[in-house]
Coordinates of C-alpha atoms in Angstrom, one line a residue:
M1 CA 19.6 -99.9 -65.3
K2 CA 20.0 -103.1 -67.4
H3 CA 23.8 -102.8 -67.1
L4 CA 23.5 -102.4 -63.3
K5 CA 21.6 -105.7 -63.2
I6 CA 24.3 -107.4 -65.2
I7 CA 26.9 -106.1 -62.8
F8 CA 24.9 -107.1 -59.8
R9 CA 24.5 -110.7 -61.1
T10 CA 28.2 -110.8 -61.9
I11 CA 29.1 -109.7 -58.4
L12 CA 26.7 -112.3 -57.0
G13 CA 28.5 -115.0 -59.0
L14 CA 31.9 -113.8 -57.8
F15 CA 30.6 -113.9 -54.2
I16 CA 29.5 -117.5 -54.7
T17 CA 32.9 -118.5 -56.1
S18 CA 34.6 -116.7 -53.2
V19 CA 33.1 -119.1 -50.7
Q20 CA 33.0 -122.3 -52.8
P21 CA 35.7 -124.0 -54.9
L22 CA 34.9 -125.2 -58.4
S23 CA 34.4 -128.8 -57.2
A24 CA 31.5 -127.6 -55.0
Y25 CA 29.3 -126.5 -57.9
A26 CA 28.1 -129.9 -58.8
Q27 CA 28.2 -133.2 -56.9
H28 CA 29.6 -135.5 -59.5
D29 CA 31.8 -138.5 -59.6
Y30 CA 34.6 -137.1 -61.6
S31 CA 35.2 -140.1 -63.7
P32 CA 36.6 -140.2 -67.3
E33 CA 33.0 -140.4 -68.5
Y34 CA 32.2 -137.1 -66.7
Y35 CA 35.0 -135.3 -68.6
D36 CA 33.8 -136.7 -71.9
S37 CA 30.7 -134.4 -71.4
I38 CA 32.8 -131.3 -70.6
E39 CA 33.6 -128.7 -73.3
V40 CA 36.5 -126.3 -72.5
S41 CA 36.7 -123.1 -74.6
L42 CA 38.9 -120.0 -74.8
L43 CA 36.7 -116.9 -75.0
T44 CA 38.1 -113.8 -76.8
C45 CA 36.2 -110.6 -76.3
Q46 CA 36.6 -107.7 -78.6
P47 CA 37.1 -104.2 -77.2
H48 CA 34.4 -101.7 -76.4
D49 CA 34.6 -98.0 -75.6
E50 CA 35.4 -98.3 -71.9
I51 CA 39.1 -97.4 -71.3
Y52 CA 39.8 -100.7 -69.4
S53 CA 38.6 -102.7 -72.4
L54 CA 40.5 -101.1 -75.3
Y55 CA 42.7 -104.2 -75.7
G56 CA 40.0 -106.8 -75.4
H57 CA 39.7 -109.6 -72.9
T58 CA 40.2 -113.4 -72.5
A59 CA 38.4 -115.9 -70.3
I60 CA 37.9 -119.7 -70.1
R61 CA 34.5 -121.5 -70.4
W62 CA 33.8 -124.7 -68.6
H63 CA 30.6 -126.3 -70.0
N64 CA 28.9 -129.6 -69.2
L65 CA 27.0 -130.5 -72.4
H66 CA 24.9 -133.2 -70.7
H67 CA 23.7 -131.1 -67.8
G68 CA 21.6 -127.9 -68.1
A69 CA 22.4 -126.6 -64.7
E70 CA 23.8 -123.1 -64.6
S71 CA 26.6 -124.2 -62.3
E72 CA 28.0 -126.4 -65.0
D73 CA 28.4 -123.6 -67.5
L74 CA 30.9 -121.2 -66.1
A75 CA 33.2 -118.4 -67.2
F76 CA 36.6 -118.3 -65.5
N77 CA 37.8 -114.7 -65.6
Y78 CA 41.3 -113.7 -64.5
G79 CA 40.4 -110.0 -65.1
V80 CA 38.4 -109.3 -61.9
F81 CA 39.4 -106.1 -60.2
D82 CA 37.9 -103.4 -58.0
F83 CA 38.4 -100.0 -59.6
K84 CA 37.1 -98.3 -56.4
K85 CA 40.0 -99.5 -54.3
P86 CA 42.1 -96.7 -52.8
Y87 CA 44.8 -95.4 -55.1
F88 CA 43.8 -97.9 -57.9
V89 CA 45.2 -95.8 -60.7
A90 CA 48.4 -95.0 -58.9
R91 CA 48.9 -98.7 -58.0
F92 CA 48.2 -99.7 -61.6
V93 CA 50.8 -97.2 -63.0
F94 CA 53.4 -98.4 -60.5
G95 CA 52.7 -102.1 -61.2
L96 CA 51.2 -102.8 -57.8
T97 CA 47.7 -103.8 -58.9
D98 CA 46.2 -107.1 -57.7
Y99 CA 43.7 -108.8 -60.0
E100 CA 41.9 -112.1 -59.2
L101 CA 40.3 -115.1 -60.7
G102 CA 36.5 -115.1 -60.6
A103 CA 34.0 -117.8 -61.8
Y104 CA 30.4 -117.1 -62.5
P105 CA 27.6 -118.3 -64.8
F106 CA 28.5 -118.0 -68.5
K107 CA 25.2 -116.3 -69.3
Y108 CA 26.1 -113.3 -67.2
F109 CA 29.5 -113.0 -68.9
L110 CA 27.8 -113.0 -72.3
A111 CA 25.2 -110.5 -71.1
E112 CA 27.8 -107.9 -70.3
Y113 CA 29.4 -108.1 -73.7
R114 CA 26.1 -108.0 -75.5
H115 CA 25.3 -104.8 -73.5
F116 CA 28.5 -103.2 -74.9
G117 CA 28.1 -104.6 -78.4
S118 CA 31.4 -106.5 -78.3
M119 CA 31.8 -109.7 -80.2
V120 CA 32.9 -112.8 -78.2
T121 CA 34.6 -115.6 -80.1
E122 CA 34.6 -119.1 -78.6
Q123 CA 37.4 -121.6 -79.5
V124 CA 36.5 -125.1 -78.3
L125 CA 39.7 -126.8 -77.2
N126 CA 40.6 -130.3 -78.4
L127 CA 41.5 -131.7 -75.0
T128 CA 41.5 -135.2 -73.7
G129 CA 39.7 -136.3 -70.6
A130 CA 42.9 -136.4 -68.6
E131 CA 43.8 -132.9 -69.7
K132 CA 40.3 -131.6 -68.7
S133 CA 40.8 -133.3 -65.4
R134 CA 44.1 -131.5 -64.8
L135 CA 42.6 -128.2 -65.9
H136 CA 39.6 -128.8 -63.5
Q137 CA 42.0 -129.4 -60.6
A138 CA 44.2 -126.4 -61.6
L139 CA 41.2 -124.0 -61.8
D140 CA 39.9 -125.4 -58.5
T141 CA 43.2 -124.6 -56.9
N142 CA 43.5 -121.2 -58.4
L143 CA 40.0 -120.4 -57.2
Q144 CA 40.8 -121.0 -53.6
P145 CA 40.9 -117.7 -51.5
A146 CA 44.6 -118.1 -50.8
N147 CA 45.4 -118.5 -54.6
R148 CA 42.9 -116.4 -56.5
I149 CA 44.7 -113.1 -56.2
Y150 CA 47.8 -112.4 -58.3
R151 CA 50.0 -109.4 -59.1
Y152 CA 48.9 -108.1 -62.4
N153 CA 51.2 -106.8 -65.1
Y154 CA 49.7 -105.5 -68.4
F155 CA 52.4 -107.0 -70.7
Y156 CA 53.7 -110.0 -68.8
N157 CA 51.0 -111.3 -66.5
N158 CA 47.5 -110.3 -67.4
C159 CA 44.1 -112.0 -67.9
T160 CA 45.1 -113.4 -71.3
T161 CA 48.5 -114.8 -70.4
K162 CA 47.1 -116.4 -67.2
A163 CA 44.4 -118.2 -69.3
R164 CA 47.1 -119.3 -71.8
D165 CA 49.5 -120.5 -69.1
I166 CA 47.0 -122.6 -67.1
I167 CA 45.8 -124.3 -70.3
E168 CA 49.3 -125.0 -71.5
Q169 CA 50.2 -126.5 -68.1
C170 CA 47.4 -129.1 -68.4
I171 CA 48.3 -130.3 -71.9
S172 CA 49.9 -133.6 -72.4
G173 CA 52.9 -133.5 -74.8
K174 CA 53.8 -130.1 -76.3
I175 CA 51.9 -127.3 -78.0
E176 CA 53.6 -126.3 -81.2
Y177 CA 52.7 -122.8 -82.5
A178 CA 53.0 -121.6 -86.0
G179 CA 56.1 -119.4 -86.5
N180 CA 55.8 -115.6 -86.9
E181 CA 59.1 -114.9 -88.7
G182 CA 59.4 -111.3 -89.8
D183 CA 56.4 -110.2 -87.6
N184 CA 58.1 -108.6 -84.6
P185 CA 56.2 -105.5 -83.7
S186 CA 57.2 -103.7 -80.5
Y187 CA 54.9 -103.4 -77.5
R188 CA 54.3 -99.8 -78.5
D189 CA 53.3 -100.7 -82.0
M190 CA 50.7 -103.1 -80.7
V191 CA 49.4 -100.6 -78.1
H192 CA 49.1 -98.0 -80.9
E193 CA 47.1 -100.4 -83.1
M194 CA 44.6 -101.1 -80.2
T195 CA 44.3 -97.4 -79.4
R196 CA 44.2 -95.9 -82.9
Q197 CA 40.6 -94.6 -82.3
H198 CA 41.6 -93.2 -78.9
P199 CA 44.5 -90.7 -79.4
W200 CA 44.6 -89.4 -75.9
A201 CA 44.8 -92.9 -74.4
R202 CA 47.7 -93.5 -76.9
F203 CA 49.3 -90.2 -75.8
G204 CA 49.1 -91.2 -72.1
N205 CA 50.7 -94.6 -72.9
D206 CA 53.5 -93.0 -74.9
V207 CA 54.3 -90.5 -72.1
L208 CA 54.8 -93.4 -69.7
L209 CA 56.3 -96.1 -71.9
G210 CA 60.1 -96.0 -72.3
V211 CA 62.7 -97.2 -74.7
K212 CA 62.1 -100.9 -73.8
A213 CA 58.6 -100.7 -75.3
D214 CA 60.2 -100.0 -78.7
Q215 CA 62.1 -103.2 -78.8
P216 CA 60.9 -106.1 -81.2
T217 CA 58.8 -108.8 -79.6
G218 CA 58.5 -112.5 -80.2
R219 CA 55.3 -114.6 -80.6
R220 CA 54.9 -115.4 -76.9
Q221 CA 55.4 -111.8 -75.8
Q222 CA 52.7 -110.7 -78.4
E223 CA 50.2 -113.0 -76.7
F224 CA 49.4 -110.5 -74.0
L225 CA 46.8 -109.3 -76.5
P226 CA 43.7 -111.5 -76.7
N227 CA 43.4 -111.3 -80.5
N228 CA 47.0 -112.5 -80.8
L229 CA 46.4 -115.5 -78.5
M230 CA 43.3 -116.4 -80.4
Y231 CA 45.2 -116.4 -83.7
D232 CA 48.0 -118.5 -82.2
F233 CA 45.5 -121.0 -80.8
D234 CA 43.8 -121.3 -84.1
H235 CA 47.2 -122.3 -85.8
A236 CA 48.6 -124.4 -83.0
Q237 CA 48.9 -128.2 -82.8
I238 CA 49.5 -130.6 -79.8
Y239 CA 52.3 -133.1 -80.3
D240 CA 51.8 -136.1 -78.1
N241 CA 53.2 -139.6 -78.4
G242 CA 54.2 -139.1 -82.0
L243 CA 50.8 -137.8 -83.1
Y244 CA 49.5 -134.3 -83.9
R245 CA 46.1 -132.9 -83.1
P246 CA 44.8 -129.4 -83.5
L247 CA 44.6 -127.4 -80.3
V248 CA 41.2 -125.9 -81.4
K249 CA 38.6 -128.3 -82.8
E250 CA 35.8 -125.8 -83.3
R251 CA 35.4 -122.0 -83.5
R252 CA 32.1 -120.2 -83.1
I253 CA 30.7 -116.8 -82.3
A254 CA 29.2 -116.7 -78.8
V255 CA 28.2 -113.1 -79.1
P256 CA 27.9 -111.4 -82.5
G257 CA 29.2 -107.9 -82.7
G258 CA 26.6 -105.2 -82.1
V259 CA 26.2 -101.5 -82.1
Q260 CA 28.6 -99.8 -79.8
M261 CA 28.0 -96.5 -78.0
V262 CA 31.1 -94.4 -78.6
K263 CA 31.7 -91.6 -76.1
E264 CA 32.9 -88.3 -77.6
G265 CA 36.3 -87.3 -76.3
F266 CA 38.2 -84.1 -76.6
P267 CA 37.7 -82.9 -80.2
L268 CA 41.4 -82.2 -80.9
S269 CA 44.1 -84.9 -81.0
P270 CA 47.4 -84.5 -79.2
R271 CA 49.1 -83.9 -82.6
T272 CA 46.8 -81.1 -83.4
C273 CA 47.2 -79.6 -80.0
G274 CA 51.0 -79.8 -80.5
W275 CA 50.9 -77.9 -83.7
I276 CA 48.6 -75.3 -82.3
L277 CA 51.0 -74.8 -79.3
A278 CA 54.0 -74.7 -81.6
A279 CA 52.3 -72.0 -83.7
L280 CA 51.5 -70.0 -80.6
G281 CA 55.0 -70.3 -79.3
T282 CA 56.4 -69.1 -82.6
L283 CA 54.0 -66.1 -82.6
L284 CA 55.0 -65.3 -79.0
L285 CA 58.7 -65.5 -80.0
W286 CA 58.2 -62.9 -82.7
W287 CA 56.1 -60.7 -80.3
Q288 CA 58.8 -60.9 -77.6
W289 CA 61.6 -60.1 -80.1
K290 CA 59.7 -57.1 -81.4
R291 CA 59.1 -55.7 -78.0
G292 CA 62.6 -56.6 -76.8
K293 CA 61.3 -58.3 -73.7
A294 CA 60.6 -61.9 -72.6
F295 CA 57.3 -62.7 -71.1
L296 CA 57.8 -64.1 -67.6
A297 CA 54.4 -65.7 -67.6
C298 CA 55.2 -67.8 -70.6
D299 CA 58.5 -68.9 -69.0
L300 CA 56.9 -70.0 -65.8
L301 CA 53.9 -71.7 -67.4
L302 CA 56.1 -73.8 -69.7
M303 CA 58.5 -74.6 -66.9
L304 CA 55.6 -75.7 -64.7
A305 CA 54.2 -78.0 -67.4
S306 CA 57.6 -79.5 -68.3
G307 CA 58.5 -80.0 -64.7
A308 CA 55.1 -81.7 -64.0
V309 CA 55.7 -84.2 -66.8
G310 CA 59.2 -84.7 -65.4
I311 CA 58.0 -85.5 -61.9
V312 CA 55.7 -88.2 -63.3
L313 CA 58.5 -89.7 -65.4
T314 CA 60.9 -89.6 -62.4
L315 CA 58.3 -91.5 -60.3
M316 CA 58.1 -94.1 -63.1
L317 CA 61.7 -95.0 -62.3
F318 CA 60.3 -96.8 -59.2
S319 CA 57.6 -98.6 -61.1
Q320 CA 57.6 -102.4 -61.3
H321 CA 56.7 -102.2 -65.0
P322 CA 60.0 -102.9 -66.9
T323 CA 58.8 -101.0 -70.0
V324 CA 58.7 -97.7 -68.2
S325 CA 62.0 -97.8 -66.2
L326 CA 64.1 -96.1 -69.0
N327 CA 62.3 -93.3 -70.6
L328 CA 64.4 -90.9 -72.8
Q329 CA 61.7 -88.2 -72.6
L330 CA 63.1 -87.7 -69.1
V331 CA 66.2 -86.1 -70.7
F332 CA 64.2 -82.9 -71.3
F333 CA 61.1 -83.4 -69.1
N334 CA 62.6 -83.6 -65.7
P335 CA 62.3 -81.9 -62.3
L336 CA 65.1 -79.5 -63.2
H337 CA 62.5 -77.0 -64.6
W338 CA 60.9 -76.8 -61.1
V339 CA 64.3 -76.3 -59.4
F340 CA 64.9 -73.2 -61.5
L341 CA 61.5 -71.7 -61.1
W342 CA 62.6 -69.2 -58.4
P343 CA 65.9 -68.2 -60.1
V344 CA 64.0 -67.5 -63.4
F345 CA 61.3 -65.6 -61.5
K346 CA 64.1 -63.4 -59.9
G347 CA 65.8 -62.9 -63.3
R348 CA 68.9 -65.1 -62.8
T349 CA 68.3 -67.2 -65.9
R350 CA 71.3 -67.6 -68.3
R351 CA 72.5 -70.9 -66.9
Y352 CA 69.1 -72.4 -67.0
W353 CA 68.3 -71.3 -70.6
M354 CA 71.6 -72.7 -71.8
A355 CA 70.8 -76.0 -70.1
V356 CA 67.4 -76.0 -71.9
A357 CA 69.1 -75.6 -75.3
V358 CA 71.5 -78.5 -74.6
L359 CA 68.8 -80.7 -73.2
F360 CA 66.6 -80.1 -76.3
V361 CA 69.3 -81.3 -78.6
L362 CA 69.8 -84.5 -76.5
Y363 CA 66.0 -84.9 -76.4
I364 CA 65.7 -84.8 -80.2
A365 CA 68.6 -87.3 -80.6
G366 CA 66.8 -89.7 -78.3
Q367 CA 64.0 -90.1 -80.9
A368 CA 66.4 -92.4 -82.8
L369 CA 65.8 -95.0 -80.0
Q370 CA 62.4 -94.2 -78.6
T371 CA 59.0 -93.1 -80.0
Y372 CA 57.8 -90.0 -78.1
A373 CA 54.3 -89.0 -77.2
E374 CA 52.6 -87.1 -80.0
G375 CA 52.4 -83.4 -79.3
L376 CA 54.6 -83.4 -76.2
W377 CA 57.5 -82.1 -78.4
A378 CA 55.6 -78.8 -78.8
V379 CA 56.1 -78.0 -75.1
A380 CA 59.9 -78.6 -75.4
Y381 CA 59.9 -76.6 -78.6
C382 CA 58.2 -73.6 -77.0
L383 CA 60.6 -73.7 -74.0
L384 CA 63.5 -73.8 -76.5
L385 CA 62.1 -70.7 -78.2
Q386 CA 62.0 -69.0 -74.8
S387 CA 65.6 -70.1 -74.3
C388 CA 66.5 -68.5 -77.6
I389 CA 64.9 -65.2 -76.8
H390 CA 66.5 -65.0 -73.4
L391 CA 70.0 -65.9 -74.6
Q392 CA 69.7 -63.5 -77.5
M393 CA 68.7 -60.7 -75.1
D394 CA 71.4 -61.6 -72.7
T395 CA 74.0 -61.5 -75.4
Q396 CA 72.7 -58.2 -76.7
A397 CA 72.8 -56.8 -73.1
M398 CA 76.4 -57.9 -72.6
S399 CA 77.4 -56.5 -76.0
N400 CA 75.8 -53.1 -75.1
K401 CA 77.6 -53.2 -71.8
L402 CA 81.0 -53.8 -73.4
T403 CA 80.3 -51.0 -76.0
R404 CA 79.5 -48.5 -73.2
K405 CA 82.7 -49.4 -71.4
Q406 CA 84.8 -48.8 -74.5

């Protein structure tokens, strides 16, 4: 019930900002003296157990230190979305999700993260009055109904990169970041790090992410993650008119980390499930060889599973996410398995099973360029075993036929 109240207050704050621009919150003469009393901070929120929060979150705080009014202490959040919109998950996967900027009282923002037990770090930015004024105008413009919605992209245009970009645009001079020579993880490496306690979320990501997600990244690309941006801001300086000043003048904890409620997921990891499936496939191979007969049910079940994954990966070719457009898992997991369902059911199988063997070899070779989803290999392995038993039986049948003719 408490969480529902927090959500209600947040929605109320969003409604208020949807009908009023930032400048309407307080009737001030926006003079240089006004901006002297303004404190602008970058807020970095640590993950909690909800699936949408596994990578953390970033927001901007606008705080008037000389006025206690709630309207002068706001959180600007580029991560507002409606999960109940039609086809939300499908639109997210295809890169067609629209997020928006919301502004609401800072205390409600903090209350949500206190509820989840997530630490919130506040970095007070070392901005001049002129820079705060430009940021004020930029946020006000972004908050207008015609501008507040943007096309979200997880790696390239998310709530963290939007906050970074609008701050950078308002800085006089140039922000110089510390180098990160020799630290060039791939997008997949970073996703793995953030989902290490959620193996099935990692599995889903690895199914969809293609070869481009395994390429090294630079510092700016790595800033899609809130913790990376927080680190870079801590080590950044502003160079203006021949002088340097730190980008962050103070760092403090707005919400200390608390106890998090961790939901229990499926007890077995994808890797464990893969090994179990591989063991069952090997056992079935032995049983079929001993009986001299392939099990049609095993054939069809594995073909249905492989083809289903292939349909999903084929659809990803039309996604606007660049990192999913070239996925080498599609070499083996493709709609071909569904195309041959009827011929296999009718017993016309040799051409298909030969294709399975060839595709498996290409699939294994592709691992030199791309990291595959853990456990998915077991489905391909079991289908290869079915291919072996079919080809062996076909060869034996042809040999027996030739012997009889002689």
